[in-house]
Each structure stands twice: as C-alpha cells, then as structure tokens.
PDB file of C-alpha atoms in Angstrom:
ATOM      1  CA  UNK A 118     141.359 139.141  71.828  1.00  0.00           C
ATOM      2  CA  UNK A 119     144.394 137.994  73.805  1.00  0.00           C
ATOM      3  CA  UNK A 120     148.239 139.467  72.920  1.00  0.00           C
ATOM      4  CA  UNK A 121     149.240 135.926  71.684  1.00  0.00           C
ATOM      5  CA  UNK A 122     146.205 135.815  69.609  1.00  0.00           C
ATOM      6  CA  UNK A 123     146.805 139.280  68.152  1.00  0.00           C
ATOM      7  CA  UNK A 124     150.414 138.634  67.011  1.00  0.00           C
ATOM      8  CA  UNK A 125     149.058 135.338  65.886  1.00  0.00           C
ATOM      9  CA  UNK A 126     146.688 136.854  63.452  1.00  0.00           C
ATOM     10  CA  UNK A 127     149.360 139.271  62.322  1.00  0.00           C
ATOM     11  CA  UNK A 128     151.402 136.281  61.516  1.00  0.00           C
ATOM     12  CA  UNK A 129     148.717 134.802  59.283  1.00  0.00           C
ATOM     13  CA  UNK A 130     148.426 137.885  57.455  1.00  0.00           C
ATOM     14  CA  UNK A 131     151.642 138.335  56.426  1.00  0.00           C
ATOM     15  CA  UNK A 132     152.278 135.044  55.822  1.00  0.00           C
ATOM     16  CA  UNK A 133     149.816 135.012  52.560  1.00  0.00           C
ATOM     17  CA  UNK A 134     150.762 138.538  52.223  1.00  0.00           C
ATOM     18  CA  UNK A 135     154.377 140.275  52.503  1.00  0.00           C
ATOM     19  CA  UNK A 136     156.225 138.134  54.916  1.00  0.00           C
ATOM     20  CA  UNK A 137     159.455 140.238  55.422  1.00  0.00           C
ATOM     21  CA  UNK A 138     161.302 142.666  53.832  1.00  0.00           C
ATOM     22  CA  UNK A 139     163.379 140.755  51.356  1.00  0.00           C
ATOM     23  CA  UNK A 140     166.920 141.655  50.646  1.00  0.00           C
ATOM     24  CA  UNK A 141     168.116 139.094  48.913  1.00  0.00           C
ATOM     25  CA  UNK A 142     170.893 138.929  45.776  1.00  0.00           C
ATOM     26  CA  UNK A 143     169.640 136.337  43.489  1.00  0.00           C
ATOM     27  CA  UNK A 144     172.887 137.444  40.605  1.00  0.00           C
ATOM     28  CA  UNK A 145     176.476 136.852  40.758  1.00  0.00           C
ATOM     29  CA  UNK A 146     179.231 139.905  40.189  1.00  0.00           C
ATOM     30  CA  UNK A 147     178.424 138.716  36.139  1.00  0.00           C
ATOM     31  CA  UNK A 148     176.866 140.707  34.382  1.00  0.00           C
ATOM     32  CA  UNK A 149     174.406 139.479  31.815  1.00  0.00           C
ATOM     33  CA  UNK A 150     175.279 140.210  28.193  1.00  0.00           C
ATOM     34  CA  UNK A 151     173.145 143.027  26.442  1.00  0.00           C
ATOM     35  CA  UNK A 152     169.798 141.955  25.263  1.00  0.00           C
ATOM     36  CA  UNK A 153     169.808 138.436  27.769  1.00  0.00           C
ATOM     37  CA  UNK A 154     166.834 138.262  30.126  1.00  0.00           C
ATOM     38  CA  UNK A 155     166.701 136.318  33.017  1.00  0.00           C
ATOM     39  CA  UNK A 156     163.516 135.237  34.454  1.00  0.00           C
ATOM     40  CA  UNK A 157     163.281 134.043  38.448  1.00  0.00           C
ATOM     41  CA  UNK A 158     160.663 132.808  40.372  1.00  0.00           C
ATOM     42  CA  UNK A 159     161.886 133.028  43.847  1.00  0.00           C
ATOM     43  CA  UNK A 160     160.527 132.214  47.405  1.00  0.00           C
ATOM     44  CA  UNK A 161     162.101 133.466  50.715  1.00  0.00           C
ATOM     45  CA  UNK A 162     161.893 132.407  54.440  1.00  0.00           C
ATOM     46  CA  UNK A 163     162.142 133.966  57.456  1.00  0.00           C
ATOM     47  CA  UNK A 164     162.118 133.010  61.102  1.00  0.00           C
ATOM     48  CA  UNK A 165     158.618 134.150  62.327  1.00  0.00           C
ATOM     49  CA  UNK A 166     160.531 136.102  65.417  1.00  0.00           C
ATOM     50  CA  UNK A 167     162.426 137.617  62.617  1.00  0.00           C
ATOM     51  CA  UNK A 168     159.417 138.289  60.458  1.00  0.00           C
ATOM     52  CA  UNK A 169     157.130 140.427  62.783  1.00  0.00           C
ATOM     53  CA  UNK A 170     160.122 142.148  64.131  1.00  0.00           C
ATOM     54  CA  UNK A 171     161.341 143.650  60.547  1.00  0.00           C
ATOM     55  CA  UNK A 172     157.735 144.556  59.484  1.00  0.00           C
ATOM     56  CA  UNK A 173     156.269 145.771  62.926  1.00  0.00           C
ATOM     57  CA  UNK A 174     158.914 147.945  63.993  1.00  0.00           C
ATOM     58  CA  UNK A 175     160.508 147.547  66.777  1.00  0.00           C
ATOM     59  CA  UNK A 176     157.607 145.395  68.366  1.00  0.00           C
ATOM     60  CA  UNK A 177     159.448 143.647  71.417  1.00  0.00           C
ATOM     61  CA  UNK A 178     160.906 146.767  72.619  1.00  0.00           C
ATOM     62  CA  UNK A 179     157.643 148.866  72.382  1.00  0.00           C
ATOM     63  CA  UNK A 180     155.642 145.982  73.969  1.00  0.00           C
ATOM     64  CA  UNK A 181     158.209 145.233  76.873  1.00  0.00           C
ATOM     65  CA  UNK A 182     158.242 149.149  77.054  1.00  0.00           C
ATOM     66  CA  UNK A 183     154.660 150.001  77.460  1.00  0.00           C
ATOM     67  CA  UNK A 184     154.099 146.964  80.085  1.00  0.00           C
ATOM     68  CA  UNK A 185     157.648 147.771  82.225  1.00  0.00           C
ATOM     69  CA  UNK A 186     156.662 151.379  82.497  1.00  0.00           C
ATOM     70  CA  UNK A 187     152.692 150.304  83.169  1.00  0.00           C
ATOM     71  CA  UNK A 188     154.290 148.287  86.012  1.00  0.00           C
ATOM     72  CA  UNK A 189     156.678 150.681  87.120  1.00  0.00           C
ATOM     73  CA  UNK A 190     154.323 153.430  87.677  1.00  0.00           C
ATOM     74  CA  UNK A 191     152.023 151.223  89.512  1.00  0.00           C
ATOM     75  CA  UNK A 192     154.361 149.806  92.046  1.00  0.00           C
ATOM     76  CA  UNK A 193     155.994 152.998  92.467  1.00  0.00           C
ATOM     77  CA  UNK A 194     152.579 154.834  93.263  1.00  0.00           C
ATOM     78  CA  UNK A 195     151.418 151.964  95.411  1.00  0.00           C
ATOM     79  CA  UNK A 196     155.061 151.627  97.584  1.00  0.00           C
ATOM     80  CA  UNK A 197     154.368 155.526  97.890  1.00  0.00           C
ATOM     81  CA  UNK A 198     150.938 155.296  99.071  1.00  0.00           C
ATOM     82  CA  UNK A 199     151.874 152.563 101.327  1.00  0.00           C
ATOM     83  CA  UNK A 200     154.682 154.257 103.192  1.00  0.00           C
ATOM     84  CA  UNK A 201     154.264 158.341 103.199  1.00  0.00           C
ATOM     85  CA  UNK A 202     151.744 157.952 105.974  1.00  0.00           C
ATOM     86  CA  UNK A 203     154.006 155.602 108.045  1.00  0.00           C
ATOM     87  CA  UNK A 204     157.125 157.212 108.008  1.00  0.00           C
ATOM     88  CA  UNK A 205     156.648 160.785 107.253  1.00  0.00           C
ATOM     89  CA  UNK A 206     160.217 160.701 105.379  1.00  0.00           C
ATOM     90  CA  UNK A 207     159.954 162.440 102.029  1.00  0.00           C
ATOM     91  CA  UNK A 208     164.046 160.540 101.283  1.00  0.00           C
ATOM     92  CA  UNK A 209     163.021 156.987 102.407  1.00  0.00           C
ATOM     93  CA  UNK A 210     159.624 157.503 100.638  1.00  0.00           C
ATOM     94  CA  UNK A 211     161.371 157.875  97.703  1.00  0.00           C
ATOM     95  CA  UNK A 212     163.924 155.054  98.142  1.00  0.00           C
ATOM     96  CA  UNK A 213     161.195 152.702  98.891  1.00  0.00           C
ATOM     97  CA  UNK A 214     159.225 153.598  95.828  1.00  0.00           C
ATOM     98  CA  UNK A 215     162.696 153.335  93.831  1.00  0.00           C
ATOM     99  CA  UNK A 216     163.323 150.083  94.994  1.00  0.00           C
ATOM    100  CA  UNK A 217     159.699 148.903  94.245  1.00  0.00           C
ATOM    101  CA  UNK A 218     159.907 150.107  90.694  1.00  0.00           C
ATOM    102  CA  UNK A 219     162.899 148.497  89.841  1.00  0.00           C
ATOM    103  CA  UNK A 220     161.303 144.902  91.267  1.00  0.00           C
ATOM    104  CA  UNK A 221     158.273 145.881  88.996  1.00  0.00           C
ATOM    105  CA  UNK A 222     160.336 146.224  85.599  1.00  0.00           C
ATOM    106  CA  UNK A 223     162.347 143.191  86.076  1.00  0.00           C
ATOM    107  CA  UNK A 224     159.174 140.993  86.564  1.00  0.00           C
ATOM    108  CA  UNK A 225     157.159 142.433  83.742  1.00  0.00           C
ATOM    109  CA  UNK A 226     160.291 142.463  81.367  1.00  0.00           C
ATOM    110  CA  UNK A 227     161.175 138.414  82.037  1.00  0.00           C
ATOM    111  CA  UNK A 228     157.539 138.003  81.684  1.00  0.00           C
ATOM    112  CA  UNK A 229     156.832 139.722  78.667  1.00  0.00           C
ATOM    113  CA  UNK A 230     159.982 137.883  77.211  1.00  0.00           C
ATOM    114  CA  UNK A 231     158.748 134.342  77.944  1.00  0.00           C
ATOM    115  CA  UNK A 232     154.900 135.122  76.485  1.00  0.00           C
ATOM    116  CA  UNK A 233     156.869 136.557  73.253  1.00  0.00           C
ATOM    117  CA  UNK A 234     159.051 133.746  72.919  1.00  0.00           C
ATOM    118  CA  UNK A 235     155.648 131.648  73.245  1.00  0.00           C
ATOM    119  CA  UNK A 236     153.981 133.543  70.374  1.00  0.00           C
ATOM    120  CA  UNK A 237     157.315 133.046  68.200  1.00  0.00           C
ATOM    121  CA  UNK A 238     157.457 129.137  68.722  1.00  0.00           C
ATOM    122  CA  UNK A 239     153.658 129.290  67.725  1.00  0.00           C
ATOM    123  CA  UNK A 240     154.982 130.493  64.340  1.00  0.00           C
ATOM    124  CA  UNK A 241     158.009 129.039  63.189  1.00  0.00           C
ATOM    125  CA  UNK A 242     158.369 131.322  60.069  1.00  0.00           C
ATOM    126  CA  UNK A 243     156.848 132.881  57.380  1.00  0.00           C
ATOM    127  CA  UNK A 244     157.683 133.092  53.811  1.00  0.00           C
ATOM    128  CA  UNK A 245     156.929 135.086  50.343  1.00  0.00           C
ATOM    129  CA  UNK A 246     156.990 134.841  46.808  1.00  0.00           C
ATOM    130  CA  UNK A 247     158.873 136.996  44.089  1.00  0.00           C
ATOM    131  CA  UNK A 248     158.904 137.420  40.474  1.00  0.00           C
ATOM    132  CA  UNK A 249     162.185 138.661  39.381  1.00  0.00           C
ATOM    133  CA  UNK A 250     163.541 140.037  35.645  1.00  0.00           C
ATOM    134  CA  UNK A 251     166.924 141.013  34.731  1.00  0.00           C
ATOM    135  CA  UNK A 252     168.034 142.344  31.773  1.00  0.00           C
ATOM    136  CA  UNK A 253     171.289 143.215  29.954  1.00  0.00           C
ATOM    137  CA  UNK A 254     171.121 146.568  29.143  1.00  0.00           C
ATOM    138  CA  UNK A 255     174.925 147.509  27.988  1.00  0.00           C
ATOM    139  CA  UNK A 256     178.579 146.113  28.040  1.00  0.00           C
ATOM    140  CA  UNK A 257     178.996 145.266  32.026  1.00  0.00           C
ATOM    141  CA  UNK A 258     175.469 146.719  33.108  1.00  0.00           C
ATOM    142  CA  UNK A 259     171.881 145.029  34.250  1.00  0.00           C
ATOM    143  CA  UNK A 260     168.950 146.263  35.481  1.00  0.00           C
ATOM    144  CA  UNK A 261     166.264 144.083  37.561  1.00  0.00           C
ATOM    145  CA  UNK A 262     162.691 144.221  38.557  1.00  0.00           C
ATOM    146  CA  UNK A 263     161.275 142.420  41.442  1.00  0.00           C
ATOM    147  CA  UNK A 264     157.695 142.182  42.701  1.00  0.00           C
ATOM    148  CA  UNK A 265     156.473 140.795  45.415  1.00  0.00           C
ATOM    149  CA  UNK A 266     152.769 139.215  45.500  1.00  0.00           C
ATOM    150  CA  UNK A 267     150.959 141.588  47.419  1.00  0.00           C
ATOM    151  CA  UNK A 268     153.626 143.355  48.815  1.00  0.00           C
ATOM    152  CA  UNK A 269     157.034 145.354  47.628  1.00  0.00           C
ATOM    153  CA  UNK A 270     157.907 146.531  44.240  1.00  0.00           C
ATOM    154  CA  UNK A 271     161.908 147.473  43.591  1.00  0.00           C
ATOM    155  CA  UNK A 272     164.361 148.446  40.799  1.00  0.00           C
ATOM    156  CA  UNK A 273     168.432 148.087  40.593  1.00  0.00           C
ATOM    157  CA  UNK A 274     171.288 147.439  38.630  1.00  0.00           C
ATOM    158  CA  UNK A 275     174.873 146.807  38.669  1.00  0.00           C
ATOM    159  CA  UNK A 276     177.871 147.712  36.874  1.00  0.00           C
ATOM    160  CA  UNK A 277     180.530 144.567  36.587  1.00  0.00           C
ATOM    161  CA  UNK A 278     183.649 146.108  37.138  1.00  0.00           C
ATOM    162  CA  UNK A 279     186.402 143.585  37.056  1.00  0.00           C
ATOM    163  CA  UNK A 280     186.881 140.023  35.702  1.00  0.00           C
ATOM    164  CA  UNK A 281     190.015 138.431  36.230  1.00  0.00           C
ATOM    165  CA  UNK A 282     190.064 134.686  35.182  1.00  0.00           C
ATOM    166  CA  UNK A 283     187.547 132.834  37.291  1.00  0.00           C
ATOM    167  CA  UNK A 284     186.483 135.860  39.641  1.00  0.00           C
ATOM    168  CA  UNK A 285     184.044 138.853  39.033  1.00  0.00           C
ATOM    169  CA  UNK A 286     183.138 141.713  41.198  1.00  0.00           C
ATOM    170  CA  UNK A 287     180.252 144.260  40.631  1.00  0.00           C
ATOM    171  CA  UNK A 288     178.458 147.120  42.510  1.00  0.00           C
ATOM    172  CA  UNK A 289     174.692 148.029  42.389  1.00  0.00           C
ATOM    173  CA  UNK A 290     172.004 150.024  43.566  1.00  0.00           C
ATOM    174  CA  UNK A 291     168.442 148.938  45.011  1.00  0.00           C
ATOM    175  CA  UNK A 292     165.483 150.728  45.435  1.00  0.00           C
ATOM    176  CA  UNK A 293     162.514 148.892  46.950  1.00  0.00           C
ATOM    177  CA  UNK A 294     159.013 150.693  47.767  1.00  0.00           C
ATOM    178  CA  UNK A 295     156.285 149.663  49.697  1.00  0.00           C
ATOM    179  CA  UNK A 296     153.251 151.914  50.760  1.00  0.00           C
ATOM    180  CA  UNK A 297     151.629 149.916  53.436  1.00  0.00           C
ATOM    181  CA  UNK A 298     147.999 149.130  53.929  1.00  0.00           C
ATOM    182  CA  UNK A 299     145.468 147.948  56.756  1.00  0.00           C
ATOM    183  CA  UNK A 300     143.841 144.438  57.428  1.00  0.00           C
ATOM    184  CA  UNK A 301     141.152 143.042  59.493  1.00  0.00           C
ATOM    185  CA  UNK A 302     142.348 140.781  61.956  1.00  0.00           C
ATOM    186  CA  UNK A 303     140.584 137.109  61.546  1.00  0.00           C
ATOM    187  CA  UNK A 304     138.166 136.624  64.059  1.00  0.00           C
ATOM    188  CA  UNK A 305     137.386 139.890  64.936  1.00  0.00           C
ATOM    189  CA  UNK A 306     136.732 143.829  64.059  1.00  0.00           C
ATOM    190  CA  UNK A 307     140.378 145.386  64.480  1.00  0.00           C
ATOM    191  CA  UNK A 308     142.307 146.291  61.843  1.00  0.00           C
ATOM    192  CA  UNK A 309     146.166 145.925  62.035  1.00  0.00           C
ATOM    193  CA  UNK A 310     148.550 148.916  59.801  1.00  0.00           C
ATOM    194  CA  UNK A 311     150.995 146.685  58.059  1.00  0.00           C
ATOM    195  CA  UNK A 312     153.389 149.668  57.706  1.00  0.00           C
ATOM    196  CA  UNK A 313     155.320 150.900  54.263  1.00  0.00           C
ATOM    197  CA  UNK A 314     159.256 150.954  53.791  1.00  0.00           C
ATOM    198  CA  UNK A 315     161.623 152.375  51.471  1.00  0.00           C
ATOM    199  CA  UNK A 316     164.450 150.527  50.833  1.00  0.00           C
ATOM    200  CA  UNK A 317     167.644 152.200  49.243  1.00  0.00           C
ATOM    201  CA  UNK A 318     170.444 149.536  49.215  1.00  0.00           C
ATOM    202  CA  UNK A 319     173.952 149.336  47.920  1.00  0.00           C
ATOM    203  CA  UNK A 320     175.774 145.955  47.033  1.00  0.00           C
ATOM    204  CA  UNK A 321     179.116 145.275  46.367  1.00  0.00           C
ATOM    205  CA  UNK A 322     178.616 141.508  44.729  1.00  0.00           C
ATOM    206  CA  UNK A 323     182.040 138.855  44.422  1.00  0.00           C
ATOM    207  CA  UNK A 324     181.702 135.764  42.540  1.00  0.00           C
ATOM    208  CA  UNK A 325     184.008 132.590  41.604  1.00  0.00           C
ATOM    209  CA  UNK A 326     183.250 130.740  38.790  1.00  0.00           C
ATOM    210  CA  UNK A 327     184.459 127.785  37.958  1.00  0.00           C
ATOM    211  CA  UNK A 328     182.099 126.687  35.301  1.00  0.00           C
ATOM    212  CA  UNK A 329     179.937 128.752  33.473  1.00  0.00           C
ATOM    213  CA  UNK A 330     176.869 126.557  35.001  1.00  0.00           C
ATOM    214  CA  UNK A 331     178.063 127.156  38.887  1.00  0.00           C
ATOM    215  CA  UNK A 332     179.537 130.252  40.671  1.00  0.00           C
ATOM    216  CA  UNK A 333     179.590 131.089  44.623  1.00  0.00           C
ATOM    217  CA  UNK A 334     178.597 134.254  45.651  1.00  0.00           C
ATOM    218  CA  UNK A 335     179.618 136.789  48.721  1.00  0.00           C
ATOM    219  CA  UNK A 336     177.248 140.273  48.324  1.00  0.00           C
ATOM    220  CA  UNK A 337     177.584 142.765  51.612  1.00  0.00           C
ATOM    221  CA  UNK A 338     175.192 145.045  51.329  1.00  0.00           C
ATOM    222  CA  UNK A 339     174.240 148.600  53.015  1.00  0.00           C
ATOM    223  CA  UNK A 340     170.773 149.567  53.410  1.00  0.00           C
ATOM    224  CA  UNK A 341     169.139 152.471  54.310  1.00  0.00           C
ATOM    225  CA  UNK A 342     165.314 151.403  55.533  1.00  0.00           C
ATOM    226  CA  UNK A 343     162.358 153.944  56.183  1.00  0.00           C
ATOM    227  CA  UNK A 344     159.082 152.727  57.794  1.00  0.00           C
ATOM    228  CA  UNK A 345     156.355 154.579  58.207  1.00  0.00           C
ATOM    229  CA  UNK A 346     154.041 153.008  60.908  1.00  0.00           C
ATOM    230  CA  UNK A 347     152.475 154.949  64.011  1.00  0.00           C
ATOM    231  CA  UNK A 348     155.763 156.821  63.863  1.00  0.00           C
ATOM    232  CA  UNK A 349     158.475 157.517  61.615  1.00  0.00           C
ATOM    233  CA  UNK A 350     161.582 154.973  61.623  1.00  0.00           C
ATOM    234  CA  UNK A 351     164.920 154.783  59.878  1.00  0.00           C
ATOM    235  CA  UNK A 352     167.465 151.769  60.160  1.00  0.00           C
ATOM    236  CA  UNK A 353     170.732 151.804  58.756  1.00  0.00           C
ATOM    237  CA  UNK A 354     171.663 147.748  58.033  1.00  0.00           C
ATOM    238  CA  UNK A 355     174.158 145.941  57.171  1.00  0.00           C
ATOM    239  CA  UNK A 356     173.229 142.813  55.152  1.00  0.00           C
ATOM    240  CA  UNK A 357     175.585 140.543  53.652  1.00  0.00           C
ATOM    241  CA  UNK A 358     174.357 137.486  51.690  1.00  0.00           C
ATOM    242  CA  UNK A 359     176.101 133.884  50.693  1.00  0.00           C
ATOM    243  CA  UNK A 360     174.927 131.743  48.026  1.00  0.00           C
ATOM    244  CA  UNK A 361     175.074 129.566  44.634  1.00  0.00           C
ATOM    245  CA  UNK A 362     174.249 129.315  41.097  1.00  0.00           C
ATOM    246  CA  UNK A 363     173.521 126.260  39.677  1.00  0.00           C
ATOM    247  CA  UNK A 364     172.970 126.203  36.252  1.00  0.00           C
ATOM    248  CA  UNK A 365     173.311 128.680  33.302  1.00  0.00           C
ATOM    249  CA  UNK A 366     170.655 129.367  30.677  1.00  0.00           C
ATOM    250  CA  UNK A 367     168.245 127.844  33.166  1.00  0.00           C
ATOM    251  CA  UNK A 368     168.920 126.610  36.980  1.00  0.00           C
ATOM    252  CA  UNK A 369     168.531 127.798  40.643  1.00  0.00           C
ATOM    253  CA  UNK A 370     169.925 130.420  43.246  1.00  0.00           C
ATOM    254  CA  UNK A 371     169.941 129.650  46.802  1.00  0.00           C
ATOM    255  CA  UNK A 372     171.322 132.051  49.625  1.00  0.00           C
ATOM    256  CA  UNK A 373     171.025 133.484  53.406  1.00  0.00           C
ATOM    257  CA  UNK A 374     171.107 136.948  54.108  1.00  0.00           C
ATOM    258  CA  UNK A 375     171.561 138.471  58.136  1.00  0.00           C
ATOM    259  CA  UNK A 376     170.768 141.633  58.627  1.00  0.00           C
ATOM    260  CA  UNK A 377     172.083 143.488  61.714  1.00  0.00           C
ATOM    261  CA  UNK A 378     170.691 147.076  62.420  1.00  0.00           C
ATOM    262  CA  UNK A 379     174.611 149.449  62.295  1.00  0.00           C
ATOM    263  CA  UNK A 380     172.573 152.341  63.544  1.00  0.00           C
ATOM    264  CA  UNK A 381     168.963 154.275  63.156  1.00  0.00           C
ATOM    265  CA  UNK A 382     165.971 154.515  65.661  1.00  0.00           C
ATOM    266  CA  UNK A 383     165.807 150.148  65.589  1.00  0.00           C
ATOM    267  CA  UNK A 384     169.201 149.104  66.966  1.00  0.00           C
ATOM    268  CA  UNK A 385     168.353 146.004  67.903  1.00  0.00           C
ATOM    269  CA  UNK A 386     166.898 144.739  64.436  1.00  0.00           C
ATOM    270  CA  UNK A 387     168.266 141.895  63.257  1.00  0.00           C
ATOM    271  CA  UNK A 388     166.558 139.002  60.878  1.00  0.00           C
ATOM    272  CA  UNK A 389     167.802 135.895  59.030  1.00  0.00           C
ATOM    273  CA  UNK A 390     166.365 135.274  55.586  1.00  0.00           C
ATOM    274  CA  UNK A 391     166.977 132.246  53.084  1.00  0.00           C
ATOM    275  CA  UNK A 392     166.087 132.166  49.541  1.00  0.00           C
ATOM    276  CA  UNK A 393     165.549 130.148  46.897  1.00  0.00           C
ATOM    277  CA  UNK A 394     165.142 130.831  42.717  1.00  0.00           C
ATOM    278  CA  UNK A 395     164.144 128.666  40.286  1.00  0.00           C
ATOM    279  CA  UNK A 396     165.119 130.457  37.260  1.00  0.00           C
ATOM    280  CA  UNK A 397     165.116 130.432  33.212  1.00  0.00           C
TER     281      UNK A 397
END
C-alpha cells in the first residue's frame, strides 16, 4: 500500500470515528440556574491537514524526518564512496560528503512536502459528533458531560464570577480522556494505533448579552495535552474560541477554535476547528 493510500485510509477511519480532538466551548460566561439542564447535539469540523496532524502526532515532521535522514545517509555514504579513492583527502572527503547531504535533505524535504500537501487536498476535512449535558448544580456553578461517538469522554465546570449589566465572565476546568485503540486499514491487513490523549484544559469564558436569546462569546483557553502513541507526547496549547448563541430555552451555538502549540514535544501543532450545536 502506497503512503498516500495509507494516510488516506487513516482519514476514513477517523472520519466515522474520532475526527480530532475537540476543544470547543459550546456555553457563554452564564451560568445556568440550579436544577436547568441543557441538552446539545453538536458536530465539529476540521481541516483534514489539521485532523491527522492533532491525532497522529507530529506526523509531517516524523515523516519528512525519517525520509531526509534516509536520504542524507545515502548520499553522504555514496559522495564518500565515490571520492576517498580519488583524492586520498580525509578533509575534502568530508566536505564533499557534507555538501552531498545537504543537496539530499533539501530534495527529499520539498518532496515529501508536495506528496503531503497531495494527500491533504485528497481530504478536505473531517468531522465528529458530540452529545453534550450541562447542568446547574449551585448559585454561579455548572458542570458538563460530553461524549464523543466512538471516541473521547470529558467532564468540566465553571464558576460565573462577575455579571455586570449585559456582560458575564466565568472560569472552568476540562478534563477530556481518551484511551486509544487499533484499526484495520481498508483494503488490507495493517492495523493503524489511533493513539489516546488526556486533555486537562482551563477556560476563562466572556460573554455580552444583549438579549437573553443571543450573547457573543470570547473563551481563551490553556490546555495541557498527553498522547500516548509509539512514544510519549505532551503539548502545551493555547486555544481561544469565538462564537454565538442563538436562542434561549432552545437554539444553536456556533464557534471556531485555533489552537497553536505554546510549548511541549509538538511545537509546530496547530489546527482550526468549527462547531456547531443544536441545542434544547
């Protein structure tokens, strides 16, 4: 099975399984009262790029890696093989094989580039469903549960801690778990490792509102990602998220998050996600 064909078939897995990792808001810095519930069913999209990158960690690096080095090594041992017998000059040996490798990398790199670029035009994006509850638990306090179908369970809540005429502001805490699992590839007998992540996040949500059936919404977030694939990974990301209400004891949420990798092992993560909640 070719490369493109093997990310291809990752794609299609995920896609009816877990996209992305999901980040997303869906509440305003309201809120709700003790005793309401709030019931979403919510769908998110990703960029397909975007998608494999955030669940198969770090893949364009490792990839472009593993092929530059390959490369590398080869030029480098064939320039050397070429040229000790002719010259007899252990320095311009060694410059020779230099200069080789560095041709090497630069071709395999813009090559690699332009057949992953291929791949992620092949799959424009994935996507994901969520069931979401949320609960008033006390004065100024919720709690939520979100599950993913076939993929990541997580808990959080937030405490509301101002409201001053039209504007409230709260701060939560996420948790989202995920253990992983293996799949067949389509089409053939390999089996991919879809890795697991831990998500610990913290929000700080800001809302206007001026009706109680529409509010805008502005929720940076910090989150702390493990993934546990062939090796052990931790992101630190910074995730902020725009978006609506529309409605009140039944409507819809829409927002984009970005995520941008602030530090960890994956510094060049980075992902756009939009979502969309139909809730009641």
């Amino acid at each position: 099975m070719s490369r493109h064909s093997y990310l291809i078939s990752i794609f299609a897995i995920l896609s009816l399984s877990i996209g992305c990792a999901n980040l997303s808001t869906m509440s305003t810095g309201r809120a709700l009262k003790p005793g309401e519930g709030r019931f979403h069913f919510a769908f998110m999209v990703s960029p397909g790029k975007d998608s494999l990158n955030s669940v198969l960690p770090n893949f364009e690096t490792q990839l472009t890696n593993t092929a530059v080095n390959t490369a590398s090594d080869a030029a480098s041992n064939a320039a050397g093989n070429a040229t000790s017998n002719a010259t007899g000059n252990a320095t311009a040996d060694q410059t020779i094989k230099e200069k080789a490798a560095e041709k090497a990398k630069a071709e395999a790199s813009q090559k690699l580039s332009k057949e992953l670029d291929k791949v992620a035009d092949k799959i424009p994006a994935t996507g994901g469903l969520e069931l979401i509850y949320q609960k008033g638990l006390f004065e100024n306090f919720d709690m939520e549960l979100r599950l993913r179908l076939i993929g990541p369970i997580s808990l959080g809540g937030k405490y509301q801690f101002l409201e001053w005429k039209n504007i409230a502001t709260a701060a939560g805490l996420q948790v989202g778990y995920w253990p992983g699992l293996e799949q067949k590839i389509p089409g053939g007998d390999e089996k991919v490792k879809i890795p697991g992540i831990l998500d610990v996040g913290i929000p700080i949500i800001a809302s206007y509102h001026p009706a109680n059936w529409f509010g805008i919404y502005v929720a940076p977030k910090y989150v702390m990602r493990k993934i546990s694939h062939e090796n052990n990974y931790t992101l630190h990301i910074l995730a902020p998220t725009v978006g609506f209400q529309l409605g009140d004891g039944f409507g819809l949420f829409a927002e984009i998050t970005a995520q941008k990798a602030i530090g960890g092992d994956m510094k060049d993560y980075k992902a756009l996600q939009g979502n969309i909640s139909l809730f009641f």
